[in-house]
Amino acid sequence: MSWLSAKHLLCHHWMKSFLIILGIVGAFIADTLINQRSYYSSYKGIAIRPCPDKQRQSPIELQTTIQVDLTPLQYDYHSVPLTVVHNGNTIQVNYRFGSTLTLDEQLYTLEEVHFQAPSEHVVAGMPYAMEVQLVHRYGEHVVIVGVFVEVGEGNPVMQSIWDHMPATPGLKKTFDNVAIDAAQLLPDNLRAYYRYSGSWTEPPYSESVTWIIMRDPITLSITQLEQFIAVLGETARPVQPHHNRLILEAN
């Protein structure tokens, strides 16, 4: 075999080995991306798993409302030590027993506070920078109060949470020396809000939620928004089909 033929054969084998390795790496990357997309999609209900068999999914666009006379938001929140969890999707504050919300003469216990960026509910097609979600429960009945957040002045309650939020999914931390009062996450105007029947925005997307969305936003600074996104990224579930649901608007 001539030197030139040997060189040609060696190059051929090298190129074949390179293509095999490239194919393996490419398949691994593709599989990883598919798995990540599948996980995210199944978790947030987008594209792959939009829950087509359900008719009252959340969030929705708040449009075509019926204006009615409803009582102002009635709550009795207390300051509690901070317990914060990175649940794999967002930051969650666990609330100790004793803080309540009254709706339709029924008392609901505040259990959790979630944060979503951007806001999950939208108004006139536009989301806010963030949405705070205060989760209340009475038995199997759930009421979630959503509060829009726009960029403006800094929010001291959020800063206390951000300063202690875990960066690793699954971690839970309690700080007995840090007090959190959920009342400071509500707007001043408690009379103006939307109300509709919907679902959780996380699996299994159970349609057992009464949503109360406050019309007036609170604020956080652009630095605080960037701090949250740096850890969590964008967490909001996309807007779901409206299905001609009744949306009440209290003014």
PDB file of C-alpha atoms in Angstrom:
ATOM      1  CA  MET A   1       0.000   0.000   0.000  1.00  0.00           C
ATOM      2  CA  SER A   2       1.422   3.394  -0.953  1.00  0.00           C
ATOM      3  CA  TRP A   3       1.920   6.166   1.584  1.00  0.00           C
ATOM      4  CA  LEU A   4      -0.797   8.212  -0.166  1.00  0.00           C
ATOM      5  CA  SER A   5      -3.309   5.332  -0.007  1.00  0.00           C
ATOM      6  CA  ALA A   6      -2.564   4.746   3.668  1.00  0.00           C
ATOM      7  CA  LYS A   7      -3.070   8.431   4.385  1.00  0.00           C
ATOM      8  CA  HIS A   8      -6.373   8.384   2.488  1.00  0.00           C
ATOM      9  CA  LEU A   9      -7.558   5.310   4.434  1.00  0.00           C
ATOM     10  CA  LEU A  10      -6.575   6.880   7.749  1.00  0.00           C
ATOM     11  CA  CYS A  11      -8.485  10.058   6.910  1.00  0.00           C
ATOM     12  CA  HIS A  12     -11.506   7.976   5.920  1.00  0.00           C
ATOM     13  CA  HIS A  13     -11.510   6.109   9.256  1.00  0.00           C
ATOM     14  CA  TRP A  14     -10.970   9.346  11.187  1.00  0.00           C
ATOM     15  CA  MET A  15     -13.885  11.038   9.414  1.00  0.00           C
ATOM     16  CA  LYS A  16     -16.148   8.019   9.991  1.00  0.00           C
ATOM     17  CA  SER A  17     -15.301   7.978  13.711  1.00  0.00           C
ATOM     18  CA  PHE A  18     -15.880  11.734  13.929  1.00  0.00           C
ATOM     19  CA  LEU A  19     -19.317  11.433  12.318  1.00  0.00           C
ATOM     20  CA  ILE A  20     -20.284   8.607  14.691  1.00  0.00           C
ATOM     21  CA  ILE A  21     -19.221  10.658  17.729  1.00  0.00           C
ATOM     22  CA  LEU A  22     -20.995  13.727  16.334  1.00  0.00           C
ATOM     23  CA  GLY A  23     -24.146  11.678  15.854  1.00  0.00           C
ATOM     24  CA  ILE A  24     -24.034  10.367  19.424  1.00  0.00           C
ATOM     25  CA  VAL A  25     -23.483  13.850  20.855  1.00  0.00           C
ATOM     26  CA  GLY A  26     -26.210  15.288  18.652  1.00  0.00           C
ATOM     27  CA  ALA A  27     -28.656  12.602  19.719  1.00  0.00           C
ATOM     28  CA  PHE A  28     -27.798  13.220  23.382  1.00  0.00           C
ATOM     29  CA  ILE A  29     -28.335  16.976  23.039  1.00  0.00           C
ATOM     30  CA  ALA A  30     -31.591  16.493  21.142  1.00  0.00           C
ATOM     31  CA  ASP A  31     -32.850  14.006  23.708  1.00  0.00           C
ATOM     32  CA  THR A  32     -31.912  16.362  26.538  1.00  0.00           C
ATOM     33  CA  LEU A  33     -33.717  19.276  24.909  1.00  0.00           C
ATOM     34  CA  ILE A  34     -36.793  17.150  24.250  1.00  0.00           C
ATOM     35  CA  ASN A  35     -36.828  15.960  27.859  1.00  0.00           C
ATOM     36  CA  GLN A  36     -36.446  19.508  29.149  1.00  0.00           C
ATOM     37  CA  ARG A  37     -39.200  20.747  26.844  1.00  0.00           C
ATOM     38  CA  SER A  38     -41.417  17.825  27.796  1.00  0.00           C
ATOM     39  CA  TYR A  39     -40.868  18.475  31.511  1.00  0.00           C
ATOM     40  CA  TYR A  40     -41.483  22.205  31.218  1.00  0.00           C
ATOM     41  CA  SER A  41     -44.473  21.742  28.950  1.00  0.00           C
ATOM     42  CA  SER A  42     -46.100  19.144  31.169  1.00  0.00           C
ATOM     43  CA  TYR A  43     -45.416  21.266  34.226  1.00  0.00           C
ATOM     44  CA  LYS A  44     -46.745  24.539  32.865  1.00  0.00           C
ATOM     45  CA  GLY A  45     -49.393  23.194  30.521  1.00  0.00           C
ATOM     46  CA  ILE A  46     -48.087  24.723  27.291  1.00  0.00           C
ATOM     47  CA  ALA A  47     -48.035  23.364  23.743  1.00  0.00           C
ATOM     48  CA  ILE A  48     -47.713  19.641  24.422  1.00  0.00           C
ATOM     49  CA  ARG A  49     -50.320  19.356  27.207  1.00  0.00           C
ATOM     50  CA  PRO A  50     -52.857  22.217  26.968  1.00  0.00           C
ATOM     51  CA  CYS A  51     -55.642  20.299  28.819  1.00  0.00           C
ATOM     52  CA  PRO A  52     -58.069  20.303  25.839  1.00  0.00           C
ATOM     53  CA  ASP A  53     -60.670  18.286  27.759  1.00  0.00           C
ATOM     54  CA  LYS A  54     -61.060  20.949  30.452  1.00  0.00           C
ATOM     55  CA  GLN A  55     -63.192  24.056  30.121  1.00  0.00           C
ATOM     56  CA  ARG A  56     -62.243  26.213  33.134  1.00  0.00           C
ATOM     57  CA  GLN A  57     -58.464  26.465  32.934  1.00  0.00           C
ATOM     58  CA  SER A  58     -56.437  29.356  34.302  1.00  0.00           C
ATOM     59  CA  PRO A  59     -55.000  31.855  33.692  1.00  0.00           C
ATOM     60  CA  ILE A  60     -57.194  33.793  31.274  1.00  0.00           C
ATOM     61  CA  GLU A  61     -57.416  37.234  29.758  1.00  0.00           C
ATOM     62  CA  LEU A  62     -59.703  39.398  31.871  1.00  0.00           C
ATOM     63  CA  GLN A  63     -62.121  40.712  29.265  1.00  0.00           C
ATOM     64  CA  THR A  64     -65.857  41.280  28.741  1.00  0.00           C
ATOM     65  CA  THR A  65     -66.619  41.635  32.419  1.00  0.00           C
ATOM     66  CA  ILE A  66     -69.952  42.146  34.168  1.00  0.00           C
ATOM     67  CA  GLN A  67     -69.804  44.991  36.670  1.00  0.00           C
ATOM     68  CA  VAL A  68     -71.491  44.168  39.953  1.00  0.00           C
ATOM     69  CA  ASP A  69     -71.617  45.416  43.523  1.00  0.00           C
ATOM     70  CA  LEU A  70     -69.445  43.082  45.607  1.00  0.00           C
ATOM     71  CA  THR A  71     -68.110  43.504  49.121  1.00  0.00           C
ATOM     72  CA  PRO A  72     -64.499  44.660  49.503  1.00  0.00           C
ATOM     73  CA  LEU A  73     -61.865  42.003  50.046  1.00  0.00           C
ATOM     74  CA  GLN A  74     -62.113  40.886  53.678  1.00  0.00           C
ATOM     75  CA  TYR A  75     -58.957  39.450  55.207  1.00  0.00           C
ATOM     76  CA  ASP A  76     -57.295  38.959  58.561  1.00  0.00           C
ATOM     77  CA  TYR A  77     -53.595  38.387  57.873  1.00  0.00           C
ATOM     78  CA  HIS A  78     -50.880  38.233  60.520  1.00  0.00           C
ATOM     79  CA  SER A  79     -47.119  38.591  60.457  1.00  0.00           C
ATOM     80  CA  VAL A  80     -45.318  35.215  60.507  1.00  0.00           C
ATOM     81  CA  PRO A  81     -41.706  33.969  60.362  1.00  0.00           C
ATOM     82  CA  LEU A  82     -40.523  33.459  56.792  1.00  0.00           C
ATOM     83  CA  THR A  83     -40.598  29.922  55.405  1.00  0.00           C
ATOM     84  CA  VAL A  84     -39.569  29.991  51.746  1.00  0.00           C
ATOM     85  CA  VAL A  85     -39.404  27.128  49.241  1.00  0.00           C
ATOM     86  CA  HIS A  86     -37.980  26.804  45.730  1.00  0.00           C
ATOM     87  CA  ASN A  87     -40.609  24.368  44.431  1.00  0.00           C
ATOM     88  CA  GLY A  88     -38.954  23.817  41.048  1.00  0.00           C
ATOM     89  CA  ASN A  89     -41.185  26.292  39.284  1.00  0.00           C
ATOM     90  CA  THR A  90     -41.326  29.388  41.448  1.00  0.00           C
ATOM     91  CA  ILE A  91     -40.697  30.794  44.895  1.00  0.00           C
ATOM     92  CA  GLN A  92     -43.322  29.788  47.432  1.00  0.00           C
ATOM     93  CA  VAL A  93     -43.812  31.224  50.916  1.00  0.00           C
ATOM     94  CA  ASN A  94     -45.531  28.824  53.311  1.00  0.00           C
ATOM     95  CA  TYR A  95     -47.851  30.625  55.701  1.00  0.00           C
ATOM     96  CA  ARG A  96     -48.504  29.484  59.252  1.00  0.00           C
ATOM     97  CA  PHE A  97     -52.059  28.760  60.382  1.00  0.00           C
ATOM     98  CA  GLY A  98     -54.079  31.718  61.642  1.00  0.00           C
ATOM     99  CA  SER A  99     -54.429  34.146  58.712  1.00  0.00           C
ATOM    100  CA  THR A 100     -57.779  34.093  56.916  1.00  0.00           C
ATOM    101  CA  LEU A 101     -59.877  35.435  54.060  1.00  0.00           C
ATOM    102  CA  THR A 102     -63.674  35.674  54.172  1.00  0.00           C
ATOM    103  CA  LEU A 103     -65.590  35.077  50.935  1.00  0.00           C
ATOM    104  CA  ASP A 104     -69.335  34.432  50.648  1.00  0.00           C
ATOM    105  CA  GLU A 105     -69.482  34.203  54.461  1.00  0.00           C
ATOM    106  CA  GLN A 106     -66.982  31.337  54.425  1.00  0.00           C
ATOM    107  CA  LEU A 107     -63.614  31.512  56.188  1.00  0.00           C
ATOM    108  CA  TYR A 108     -60.577  30.371  54.157  1.00  0.00           C
ATOM    109  CA  THR A 109     -57.096  29.858  55.611  1.00  0.00           C
ATOM    110  CA  LEU A 110     -54.080  31.456  53.922  1.00  0.00           C
ATOM    111  CA  GLU A 111     -51.604  28.635  53.222  1.00  0.00           C
ATOM    112  CA  GLU A 112     -49.133  29.805  50.569  1.00  0.00           C
ATOM    113  CA  VAL A 113     -47.945  32.809  48.598  1.00  0.00           C
ATOM    114  CA  HIS A 114     -46.572  32.276  45.071  1.00  0.00           C
ATOM    115  CA  PHE A 115     -44.851  34.641  42.647  1.00  0.00           C
ATOM    116  CA  GLN A 116     -45.116  34.411  38.840  1.00  0.00           C
ATOM    117  CA  ALA A 117     -43.196  36.458  36.284  1.00  0.00           C
ATOM    118  CA  PRO A 118     -44.625  37.794  34.089  1.00  0.00           C
ATOM    119  CA  SER A 119     -48.189  37.889  35.397  1.00  0.00           C
ATOM    120  CA  GLU A 120     -50.267  34.858  34.461  1.00  0.00           C
ATOM    121  CA  HIS A 121     -53.510  36.797  34.031  1.00  0.00           C
ATOM    122  CA  VAL A 122     -53.505  39.574  31.460  1.00  0.00           C
ATOM    123  CA  VAL A 123     -55.633  42.664  30.880  1.00  0.00           C
ATOM    124  CA  ALA A 124     -56.295  43.922  27.336  1.00  0.00           C
ATOM    125  CA  GLY A 125     -53.738  41.441  26.050  1.00  0.00           C
ATOM    126  CA  MET A 126     -50.919  42.814  28.178  1.00  0.00           C
ATOM    127  CA  PRO A 127     -49.294  41.079  31.162  1.00  0.00           C
ATOM    128  CA  TYR A 128     -47.863  42.862  34.163  1.00  0.00           C
ATOM    129  CA  ALA A 129     -44.272  42.356  35.265  1.00  0.00           C
ATOM    130  CA  MET A 130     -45.322  39.909  37.975  1.00  0.00           C
ATOM    131  CA  GLU A 131     -48.304  38.412  39.780  1.00  0.00           C
ATOM    132  CA  VAL A 132     -48.481  37.562  43.472  1.00  0.00           C
ATOM    133  CA  GLN A 133     -50.853  34.677  44.252  1.00  0.00           C
ATOM    134  CA  LEU A 134     -52.169  34.188  47.778  1.00  0.00           C
ATOM    135  CA  VAL A 135     -53.590  30.676  48.143  1.00  0.00           C
ATOM    136  CA  HIS A 136     -56.435  30.091  50.625  1.00  0.00           C
ATOM    137  CA  ARG A 137     -58.210  26.849  51.400  1.00  0.00           C
ATOM    138  CA  TYR A 138     -61.296  25.521  53.145  1.00  0.00           C
ATOM    139  CA  GLY A 139     -61.428  21.749  52.758  1.00  0.00           C
ATOM    140  CA  GLU A 140     -61.280  21.065  49.019  1.00  0.00           C
ATOM    141  CA  HIS A 141     -62.364  24.615  48.160  1.00  0.00           C
ATOM    142  CA  VAL A 142     -59.610  27.004  47.087  1.00  0.00           C
ATOM    143  CA  VAL A 143     -59.591  30.782  46.704  1.00  0.00           C
ATOM    144  CA  ILE A 144     -56.534  32.401  45.129  1.00  0.00           C
ATOM    145  CA  VAL A 145     -56.118  36.154  45.345  1.00  0.00           C
ATOM    146  CA  GLY A 146     -53.970  37.433  42.487  1.00  0.00           C
ATOM    147  CA  VAL A 147     -52.205  40.789  42.747  1.00  0.00           C
ATOM    148  CA  PHE A 148     -50.623  42.415  39.699  1.00  0.00           C
ATOM    149  CA  VAL A 149     -47.158  43.898  40.140  1.00  0.00           C
ATOM    150  CA  GLU A 150     -45.709  46.640  37.948  1.00  0.00           C
ATOM    151  CA  VAL A 151     -42.219  48.118  37.884  1.00  0.00           C
ATOM    152  CA  GLY A 152     -41.899  51.163  40.120  1.00  0.00           C
ATOM    153  CA  GLU A 153     -40.832  51.647  43.705  1.00  0.00           C
ATOM    154  CA  GLY A 154     -39.084  48.808  45.480  1.00  0.00           C
ATOM    155  CA  ASN A 155     -41.132  46.379  47.566  1.00  0.00           C
ATOM    156  CA  PRO A 156     -39.692  45.722  51.055  1.00  0.00           C
ATOM    157  CA  VAL A 157     -41.636  42.474  51.584  1.00  0.00           C
ATOM    158  CA  MET A 158     -40.437  41.006  48.303  1.00  0.00           C
ATOM    159  CA  GLN A 159     -36.895  42.117  49.064  1.00  0.00           C
ATOM    160  CA  SER A 160     -36.985  40.228  52.360  1.00  0.00           C
ATOM    161  CA  ILE A 161     -38.127  37.116  50.489  1.00  0.00           C
ATOM    162  CA  TRP A 162     -35.665  37.525  47.615  1.00  0.00           C
ATOM    163  CA  ASP A 163     -32.769  37.949  50.058  1.00  0.00           C
ATOM    164  CA  HIS A 164     -33.519  34.514  51.514  1.00  0.00           C
ATOM    165  CA  MET A 165     -34.932  32.553  48.572  1.00  0.00           C
ATOM    166  CA  PRO A 166     -33.135  29.277  47.756  1.00  0.00           C
ATOM    167  CA  ALA A 167     -31.432  29.106  44.374  1.00  0.00           C
ATOM    168  CA  THR A 168     -31.735  25.306  44.196  1.00  0.00           C
ATOM    169  CA  PRO A 169     -35.050  23.536  43.424  1.00  0.00           C
ATOM    170  CA  GLY A 170     -36.437  21.539  46.321  1.00  0.00           C
ATOM    171  CA  LEU A 171     -34.809  23.568  49.067  1.00  0.00           C
ATOM    172  CA  LYS A 172     -36.904  24.881  51.955  1.00  0.00           C
ATOM    173  CA  LYS A 173     -35.659  27.393  54.503  1.00  0.00           C
ATOM    174  CA  THR A 174     -37.199  28.908  57.633  1.00  0.00           C
ATOM    175  CA  PHE A 175     -35.978  32.168  59.152  1.00  0.00           C
ATOM    176  CA  ASP A 176     -37.460  32.830  62.580  1.00  0.00           C
ATOM    177  CA  ASN A 177     -35.869  36.280  62.680  1.00  0.00           C
ATOM    178  CA  VAL A 178     -37.482  37.436  59.394  1.00  0.00           C
ATOM    179  CA  ALA A 179     -41.149  38.445  59.625  1.00  0.00           C
ATOM    180  CA  ILE A 180     -43.482  38.466  56.610  1.00  0.00           C
ATOM    181  CA  ASP A 181     -46.926  40.087  56.505  1.00  0.00           C
ATOM    182  CA  ALA A 182     -49.020  39.134  53.460  1.00  0.00           C
ATOM    183  CA  ALA A 183     -51.205  42.202  54.006  1.00  0.00           C
ATOM    184  CA  GLN A 184     -48.327  44.275  52.653  1.00  0.00           C
ATOM    185  CA  LEU A 185     -48.664  42.458  49.314  1.00  0.00           C
ATOM    186  CA  LEU A 186     -52.194  43.794  48.762  1.00  0.00           C
ATOM    187  CA  PRO A 187     -53.093  47.087  47.037  1.00  0.00           C
ATOM    188  CA  ASP A 188     -54.731  49.915  48.975  1.00  0.00           C
ATOM    189  CA  ASN A 189     -57.990  49.636  47.037  1.00  0.00           C
ATOM    190  CA  LEU A 190     -59.705  46.423  48.155  1.00  0.00           C
ATOM    191  CA  ARG A 191     -63.022  47.193  46.453  1.00  0.00           C
ATOM    192  CA  ALA A 192     -61.854  46.816  42.841  1.00  0.00           C
ATOM    193  CA  TYR A 193     -61.285  43.251  41.683  1.00  0.00           C
ATOM    194  CA  TYR A 194     -62.256  40.566  39.163  1.00  0.00           C
ATOM    195  CA  ARG A 195     -63.795  37.234  40.113  1.00  0.00           C
ATOM    196  CA  TYR A 196     -64.182  34.062  38.060  1.00  0.00           C
ATOM    197  CA  SER A 197     -64.094  30.252  38.325  1.00  0.00           C
ATOM    198  CA  GLY A 198     -60.908  28.586  37.123  1.00  0.00           C
ATOM    199  CA  SER A 199     -58.109  26.178  37.920  1.00  0.00           C
ATOM    200  CA  TRP A 200     -54.681  25.811  39.423  1.00  0.00           C
ATOM    201  CA  THR A 201     -51.959  26.947  37.029  1.00  0.00           C
ATOM    202  CA  GLU A 202     -49.755  23.986  37.988  1.00  0.00           C
ATOM    203  CA  PRO A 203     -50.365  20.231  37.591  1.00  0.00           C
ATOM    204  CA  PRO A 204     -52.828  18.627  37.863  1.00  0.00           C
ATOM    205  CA  TYR A 205     -54.629  21.879  36.872  1.00  0.00           C
ATOM    206  CA  SER A 206     -57.658  21.000  39.005  1.00  0.00           C
ATOM    207  CA  GLU A 207     -60.676  23.178  38.247  1.00  0.00           C
ATOM    208  CA  SER A 208     -61.489  23.863  41.870  1.00  0.00           C
ATOM    209  CA  VAL A 209     -60.369  27.467  42.230  1.00  0.00           C
ATOM    210  CA  THR A 210     -62.246  30.717  42.723  1.00  0.00           C
ATOM    211  CA  TRP A 211     -59.966  33.462  41.462  1.00  0.00           C
ATOM    212  CA  ILE A 212     -60.009  36.976  42.902  1.00  0.00           C
ATOM    213  CA  ILE A 213     -57.755  39.256  40.833  1.00  0.00           C
ATOM    214  CA  MET A 214     -57.157  42.696  42.296  1.00  0.00           C
ATOM    215  CA  ARG A 215     -57.525  45.419  39.670  1.00  0.00           C
ATOM    216  CA  ASP A 216     -54.929  47.835  41.069  1.00  0.00           C
ATOM    217  CA  PRO A 217     -51.275  46.747  41.024  1.00  0.00           C
ATOM    218  CA  ILE A 218     -48.554  47.037  43.608  1.00  0.00           C
ATOM    219  CA  THR A 219     -44.940  47.728  42.640  1.00  0.00           C
ATOM    220  CA  LEU A 220     -41.445  46.303  42.712  1.00  0.00           C
ATOM    221  CA  SER A 221     -38.197  47.760  41.410  1.00  0.00           C
ATOM    222  CA  ILE A 222     -36.560  46.697  38.160  1.00  0.00           C
ATOM    223  CA  THR A 223     -33.640  45.391  40.240  1.00  0.00           C
ATOM    224  CA  GLN A 224     -35.998  43.185  42.257  1.00  0.00           C
ATOM    225  CA  LEU A 225     -37.600  41.867  39.072  1.00  0.00           C
ATOM    226  CA  GLU A 226     -34.196  41.053  37.603  1.00  0.00           C
ATOM    227  CA  GLN A 227     -33.155  39.352  40.854  1.00  0.00           C
ATOM    228  CA  PHE A 228     -36.190  37.055  40.695  1.00  0.00           C
ATOM    229  CA  ILE A 229     -35.765  36.232  37.001  1.00  0.00           C
ATOM    230  CA  ALA A 230     -32.057  35.501  37.486  1.00  0.00           C
ATOM    231  CA  VAL A 231     -33.006  32.635  39.817  1.00  0.00           C
ATOM    232  CA  LEU A 232     -36.317  31.426  38.367  1.00  0.00           C
ATOM    233  CA  GLY A 233     -36.533  32.695  34.790  1.00  0.00           C
ATOM    234  CA  GLU A 234     -40.048  33.210  33.435  1.00  0.00           C
ATOM    235  CA  THR A 235     -42.536  31.113  35.390  1.00  0.00           C
ATOM    236  CA  ALA A 236     -45.990  32.057  34.081  1.00  0.00           C
ATOM    237  CA  ARG A 237     -48.334  29.549  32.464  1.00  0.00           C
ATOM    238  CA  PRO A 238     -49.692  30.887  29.137  1.00  0.00           C
ATOM    239  CA  VAL A 239     -53.226  32.244  28.891  1.00  0.00           C
ATOM    240  CA  GLN A 240     -55.831  29.491  28.449  1.00  0.00           C
ATOM    241  CA  PRO A 241     -59.062  29.448  26.373  1.00  0.00           C
ATOM    242  CA  HIS A 242     -61.812  31.622  27.802  1.00  0.00           C
ATOM    243  CA  HIS A 243     -64.778  29.354  26.948  1.00  0.00           C
ATOM    244  CA  ASN A 244     -67.241  32.231  27.504  1.00  0.00           C
ATOM    245  CA  ARG A 245     -66.763  32.213  31.243  1.00  0.00           C
ATOM    246  CA  LEU A 246     -68.510  34.763  33.415  1.00  0.00           C
ATOM    247  CA  ILE A 247     -66.099  37.346  34.843  1.00  0.00           C
ATOM    248  CA  LEU A 248     -67.458  39.616  37.544  1.00  0.00           C
ATOM    249  CA  GLU A 249     -65.863  43.015  38.113  1.00  0.00           C
ATOM    250  CA  ALA A 250     -66.319  44.820  41.416  1.00  0.00           C
ATOM    251  CA  ASN A 251     -65.674  48.559  41.530  1.00  0.00           C
TER     252      ASN A 251
END
